[in-house]
Tab-separated table of C-alpha atoms in Angstrom:
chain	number	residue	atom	x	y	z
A	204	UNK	CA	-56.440	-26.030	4.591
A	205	UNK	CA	-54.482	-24.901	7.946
A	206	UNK	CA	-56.680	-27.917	9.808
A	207	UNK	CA	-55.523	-30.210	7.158
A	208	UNK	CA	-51.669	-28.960	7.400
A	209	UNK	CA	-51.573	-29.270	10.903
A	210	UNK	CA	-52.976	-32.907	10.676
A	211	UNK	CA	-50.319	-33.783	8.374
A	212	UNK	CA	-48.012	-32.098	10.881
A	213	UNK	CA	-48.877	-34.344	13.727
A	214	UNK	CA	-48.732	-37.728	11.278
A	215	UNK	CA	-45.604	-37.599	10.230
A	216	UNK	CA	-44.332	-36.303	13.821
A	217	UNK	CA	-46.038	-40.194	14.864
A	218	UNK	CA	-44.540	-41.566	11.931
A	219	UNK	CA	-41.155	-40.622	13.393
A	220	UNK	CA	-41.626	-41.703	16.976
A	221	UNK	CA	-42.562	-44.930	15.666
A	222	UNK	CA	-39.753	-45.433	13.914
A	223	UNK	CA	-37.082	-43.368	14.433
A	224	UNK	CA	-34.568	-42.812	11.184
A	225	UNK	CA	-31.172	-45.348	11.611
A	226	UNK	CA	-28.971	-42.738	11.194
A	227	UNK	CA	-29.923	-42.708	15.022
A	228	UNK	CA	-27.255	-44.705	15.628
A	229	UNK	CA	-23.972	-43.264	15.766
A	230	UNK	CA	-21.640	-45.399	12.619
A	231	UNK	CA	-18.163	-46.312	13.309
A	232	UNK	CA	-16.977	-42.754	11.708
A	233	UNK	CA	-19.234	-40.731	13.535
A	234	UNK	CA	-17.796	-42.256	16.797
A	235	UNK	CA	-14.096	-42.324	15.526
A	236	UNK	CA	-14.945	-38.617	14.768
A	237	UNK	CA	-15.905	-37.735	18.056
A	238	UNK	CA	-13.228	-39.687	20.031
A	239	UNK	CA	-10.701	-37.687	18.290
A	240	UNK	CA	-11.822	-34.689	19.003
A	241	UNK	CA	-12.259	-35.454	22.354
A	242	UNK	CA	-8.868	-36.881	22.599
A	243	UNK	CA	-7.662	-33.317	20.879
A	244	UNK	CA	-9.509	-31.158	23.627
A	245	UNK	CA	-8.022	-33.788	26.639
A	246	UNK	CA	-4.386	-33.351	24.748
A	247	UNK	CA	-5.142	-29.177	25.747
A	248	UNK	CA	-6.825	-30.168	28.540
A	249	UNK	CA	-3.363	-32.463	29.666
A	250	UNK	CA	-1.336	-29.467	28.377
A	251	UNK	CA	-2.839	-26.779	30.915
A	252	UNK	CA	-3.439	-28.546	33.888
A	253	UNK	CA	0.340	-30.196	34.046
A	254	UNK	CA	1.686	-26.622	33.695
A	255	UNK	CA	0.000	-26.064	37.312
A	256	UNK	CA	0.456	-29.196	38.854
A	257	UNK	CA	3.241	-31.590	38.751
A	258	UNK	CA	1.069	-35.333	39.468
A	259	UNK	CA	-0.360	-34.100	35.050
A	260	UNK	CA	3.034	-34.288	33.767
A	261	UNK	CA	5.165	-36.488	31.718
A	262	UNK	CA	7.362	-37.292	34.697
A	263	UNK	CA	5.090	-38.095	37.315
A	264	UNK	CA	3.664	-41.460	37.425
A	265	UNK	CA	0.031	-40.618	36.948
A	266	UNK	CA	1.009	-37.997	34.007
A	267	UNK	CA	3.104	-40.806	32.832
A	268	UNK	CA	0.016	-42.974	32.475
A	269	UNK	CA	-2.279	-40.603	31.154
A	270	UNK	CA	-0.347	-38.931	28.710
A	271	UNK	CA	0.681	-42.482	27.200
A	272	UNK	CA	-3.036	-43.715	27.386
A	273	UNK	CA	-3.827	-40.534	25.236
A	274	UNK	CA	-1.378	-41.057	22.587
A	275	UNK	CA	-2.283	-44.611	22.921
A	276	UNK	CA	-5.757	-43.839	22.088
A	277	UNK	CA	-5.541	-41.698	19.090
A	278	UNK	CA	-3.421	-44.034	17.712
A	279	UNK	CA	-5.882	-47.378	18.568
A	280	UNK	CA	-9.222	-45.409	17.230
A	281	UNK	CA	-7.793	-44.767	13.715
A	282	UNK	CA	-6.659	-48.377	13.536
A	283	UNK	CA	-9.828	-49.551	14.490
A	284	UNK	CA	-11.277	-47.617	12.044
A	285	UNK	CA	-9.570	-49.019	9.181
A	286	UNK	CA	-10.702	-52.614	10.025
A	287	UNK	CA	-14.514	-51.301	9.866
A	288	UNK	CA	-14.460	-52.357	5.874
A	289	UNK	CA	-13.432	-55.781	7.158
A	290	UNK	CA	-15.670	-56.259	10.030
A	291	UNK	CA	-19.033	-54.956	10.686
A	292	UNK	CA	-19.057	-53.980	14.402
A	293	UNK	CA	-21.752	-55.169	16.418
A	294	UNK	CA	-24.144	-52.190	18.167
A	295	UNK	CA	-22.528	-53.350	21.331
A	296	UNK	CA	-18.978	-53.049	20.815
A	297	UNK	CA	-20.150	-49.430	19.148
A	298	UNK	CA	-21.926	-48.329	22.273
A	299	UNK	CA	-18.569	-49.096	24.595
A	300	UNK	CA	-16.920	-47.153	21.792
A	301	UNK	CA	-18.999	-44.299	22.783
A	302	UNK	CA	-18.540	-45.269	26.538
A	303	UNK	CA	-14.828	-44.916	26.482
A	304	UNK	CA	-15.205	-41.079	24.718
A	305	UNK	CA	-17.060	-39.918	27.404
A	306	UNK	CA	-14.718	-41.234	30.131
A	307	UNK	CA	-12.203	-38.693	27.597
A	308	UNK	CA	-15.371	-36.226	27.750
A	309	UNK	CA	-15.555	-36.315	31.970
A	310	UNK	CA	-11.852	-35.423	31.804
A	311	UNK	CA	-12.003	-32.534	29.841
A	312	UNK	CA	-14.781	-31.126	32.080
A	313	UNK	CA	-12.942	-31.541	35.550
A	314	UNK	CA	-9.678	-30.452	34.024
A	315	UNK	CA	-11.579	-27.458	33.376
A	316	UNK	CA	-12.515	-27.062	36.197
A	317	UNK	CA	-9.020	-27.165	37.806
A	318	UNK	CA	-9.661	-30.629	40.188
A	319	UNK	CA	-9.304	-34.085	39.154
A	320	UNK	CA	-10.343	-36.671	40.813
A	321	UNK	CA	-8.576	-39.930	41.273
A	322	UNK	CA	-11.670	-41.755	39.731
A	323	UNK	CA	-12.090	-39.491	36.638
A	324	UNK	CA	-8.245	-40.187	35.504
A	325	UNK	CA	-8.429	-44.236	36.444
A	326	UNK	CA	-11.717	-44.479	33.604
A	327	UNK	CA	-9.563	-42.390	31.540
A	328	UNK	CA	-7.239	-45.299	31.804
A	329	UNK	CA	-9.573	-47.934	31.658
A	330	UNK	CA	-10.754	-46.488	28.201
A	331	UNK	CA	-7.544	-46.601	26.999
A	332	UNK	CA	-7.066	-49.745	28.000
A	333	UNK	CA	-10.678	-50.776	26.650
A	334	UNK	CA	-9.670	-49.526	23.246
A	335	UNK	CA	-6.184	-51.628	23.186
A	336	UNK	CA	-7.743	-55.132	23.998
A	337	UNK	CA	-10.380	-54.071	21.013
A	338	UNK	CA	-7.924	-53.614	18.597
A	339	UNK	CA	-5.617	-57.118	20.042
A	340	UNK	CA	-8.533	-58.838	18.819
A	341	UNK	CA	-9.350	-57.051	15.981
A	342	UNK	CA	-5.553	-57.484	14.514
A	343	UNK	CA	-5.748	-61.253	15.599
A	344	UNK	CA	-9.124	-62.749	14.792
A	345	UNK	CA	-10.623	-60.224	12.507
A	346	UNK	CA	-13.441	-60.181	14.898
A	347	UNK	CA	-15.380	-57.624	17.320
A	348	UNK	CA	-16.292	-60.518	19.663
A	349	UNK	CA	-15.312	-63.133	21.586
A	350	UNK	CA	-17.621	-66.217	22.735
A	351	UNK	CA	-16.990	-66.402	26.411
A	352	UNK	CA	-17.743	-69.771	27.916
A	353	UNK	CA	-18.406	-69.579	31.498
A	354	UNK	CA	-18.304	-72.155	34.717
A	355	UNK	CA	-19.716	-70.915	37.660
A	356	UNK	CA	-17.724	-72.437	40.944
A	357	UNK	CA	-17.240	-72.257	44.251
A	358	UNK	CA	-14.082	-71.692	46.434
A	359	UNK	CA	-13.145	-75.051	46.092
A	360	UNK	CA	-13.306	-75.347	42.259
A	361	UNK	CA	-17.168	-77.345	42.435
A	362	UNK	CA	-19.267	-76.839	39.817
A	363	UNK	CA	-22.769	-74.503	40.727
A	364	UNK	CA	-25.269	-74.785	38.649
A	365	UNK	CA	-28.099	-72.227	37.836
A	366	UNK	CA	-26.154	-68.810	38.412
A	367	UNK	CA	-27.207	-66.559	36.554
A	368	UNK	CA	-24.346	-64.218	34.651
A	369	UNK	CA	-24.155	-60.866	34.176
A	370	UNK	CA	-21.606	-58.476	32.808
A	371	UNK	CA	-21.468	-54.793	32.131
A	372	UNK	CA	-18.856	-52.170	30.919
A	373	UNK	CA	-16.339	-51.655	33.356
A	374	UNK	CA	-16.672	-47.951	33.441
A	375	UNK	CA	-20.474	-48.569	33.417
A	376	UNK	CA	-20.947	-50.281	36.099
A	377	UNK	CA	-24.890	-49.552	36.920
A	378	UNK	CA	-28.008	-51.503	36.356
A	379	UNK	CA	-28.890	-49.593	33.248
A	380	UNK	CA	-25.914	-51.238	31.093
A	381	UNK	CA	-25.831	-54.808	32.916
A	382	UNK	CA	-26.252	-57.539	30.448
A	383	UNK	CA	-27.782	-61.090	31.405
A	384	UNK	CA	-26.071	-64.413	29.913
A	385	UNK	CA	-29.073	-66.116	27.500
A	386	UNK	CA	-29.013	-69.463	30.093
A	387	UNK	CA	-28.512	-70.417	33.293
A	388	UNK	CA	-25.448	-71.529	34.226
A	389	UNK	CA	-23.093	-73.872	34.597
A	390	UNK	CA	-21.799	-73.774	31.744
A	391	UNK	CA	-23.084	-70.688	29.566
A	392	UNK	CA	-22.143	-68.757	27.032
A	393	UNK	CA	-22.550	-65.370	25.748
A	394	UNK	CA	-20.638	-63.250	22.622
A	395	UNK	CA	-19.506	-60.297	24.135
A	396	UNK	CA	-17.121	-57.666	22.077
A	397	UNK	CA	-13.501	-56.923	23.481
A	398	UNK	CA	-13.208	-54.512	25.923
A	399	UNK	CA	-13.103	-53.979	29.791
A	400	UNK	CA	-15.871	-55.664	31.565
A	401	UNK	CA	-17.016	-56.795	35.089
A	402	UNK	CA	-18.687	-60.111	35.039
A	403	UNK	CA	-20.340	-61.577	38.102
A	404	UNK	CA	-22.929	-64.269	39.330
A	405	UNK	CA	-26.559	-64.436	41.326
A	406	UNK	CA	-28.162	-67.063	42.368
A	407	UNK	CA	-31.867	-67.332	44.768
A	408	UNK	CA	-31.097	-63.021	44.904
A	409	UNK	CA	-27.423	-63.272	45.860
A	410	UNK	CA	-24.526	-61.657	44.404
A	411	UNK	CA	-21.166	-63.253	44.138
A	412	UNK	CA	-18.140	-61.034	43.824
A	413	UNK	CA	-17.728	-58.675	40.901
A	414	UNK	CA	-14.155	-59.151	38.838
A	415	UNK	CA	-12.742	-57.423	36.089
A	416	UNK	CA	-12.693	-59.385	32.809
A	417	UNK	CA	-10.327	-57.965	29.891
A	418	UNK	CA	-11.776	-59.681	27.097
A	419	UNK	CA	-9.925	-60.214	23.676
A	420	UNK	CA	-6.579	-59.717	25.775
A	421	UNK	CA	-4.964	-62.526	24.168
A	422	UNK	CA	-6.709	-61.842	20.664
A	423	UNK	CA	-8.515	-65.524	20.623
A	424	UNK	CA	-12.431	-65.069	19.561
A	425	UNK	CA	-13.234	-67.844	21.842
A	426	UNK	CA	-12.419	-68.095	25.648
A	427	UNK	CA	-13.262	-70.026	28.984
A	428	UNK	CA	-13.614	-68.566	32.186
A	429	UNK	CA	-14.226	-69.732	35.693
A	430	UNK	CA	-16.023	-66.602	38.033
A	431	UNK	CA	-17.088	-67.034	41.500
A	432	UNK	CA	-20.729	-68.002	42.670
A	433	UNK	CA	-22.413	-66.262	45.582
A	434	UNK	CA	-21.576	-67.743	48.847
């Protein structure tokens, strides 16, 4: 009997690996849930640190920025939330969702810690920011996605073909969240959900330069974009 349990045991602990359960995957309100809490604990977070140093508050430039990216943010979440019986957001645009909350998350943790760095309260910005051009589309097109036509060039506007594209999260910027265009350039297209982003070329193992994309910034689903091919 005990041999028998434990076999069952180990099936079902197989059955599981192989296919992990859905719920997995974080839904809309489990992410709009966690950003706000975040955003609660930075709010504190905000609150203690500016009563020690001057650059965290309201009239300083920096505490300017942050404390308006913060009520910003709560605000942007819960209206992205309301759209999700509308539109069904893409795992994508839910994994940058999850993205910006830990750029909130990083916060918290150096606030705590008394020490800031410059870089920690920029992504804290760039979140923010991430979450506005979301919802500019969202309110506009009724979409999480815009299809992004691009043309690779060179410095004097030339067409190069076969670049390869990539693009990643602008506050991910590592070769674990790059994503690859489907074709080769030029042109090629890709969907890719409002938001932040870096988008560059490579061609024969070169790089060309890196530049910020704010897509959905104008709340069109569809856009055309000329970036840079290596040199």
């Amino acid at each position: 009997m005990k041999n028998y349990i434990k076999y069952i045991t180990l099936l079902l602990i197989i059955v599981f690996w192989l296919f992990p359960c859905a719920s997995e995957e974080l839904t809309i309100y489990q992410i709009e849930k966690q950003m706000n809490v975040a955003l609660e604990e930075m709010d504190n977070a905000l609150q203690r640190i500016s009563e020690e140093y001057y650059e965290f508050r309201a009239e300083h430039p920096m505490g300017k920025a942050l404390w308006s990216a913060l009520e910003k943010s709560k605000e942007n979440i819960n209206l992205i939330l309301s759209y999700s019986s509308e539109i069904s957001y893409s795992e994508l645009f839910l994994s940058t969702l999850e993205y910006d909350t830990e750029a909130f998350r990083r916060f918290i943790q150096f606030a705590n810690t008394g020490r800031i760095p410059l870089s920690i309260s920029s992504a804290v910005l760039d979140a923010s920011l991430d979450l506005e051009l979301k919802l500019r589309l969202i309110q506009k097109s009724q979409t999480d996605r815009v299809n992004v036509e691009v043309n690779t060039i060179n410095e004097q506007g030339e067409d190069i073909d076969n670049c390869i594209v990539w693009y990643t999260p602008f506050i991910k910027d590592d070769e674990q969240h790059k994503i690859r265009f489907d074709r080769f350039s030029t042109p090629t297209n890709d969907s890719i959900p409002a938001g932040k982003w870096l988008i560059w070329t490579e061609k024969d193992g070169r790089l060309g330069p890196k530049a910020p994309f704010l897509c959905g910034y104008d709340g069109c689903s569809e856009r055309e974009i000329d970036i840079l091919s290596p040199e």
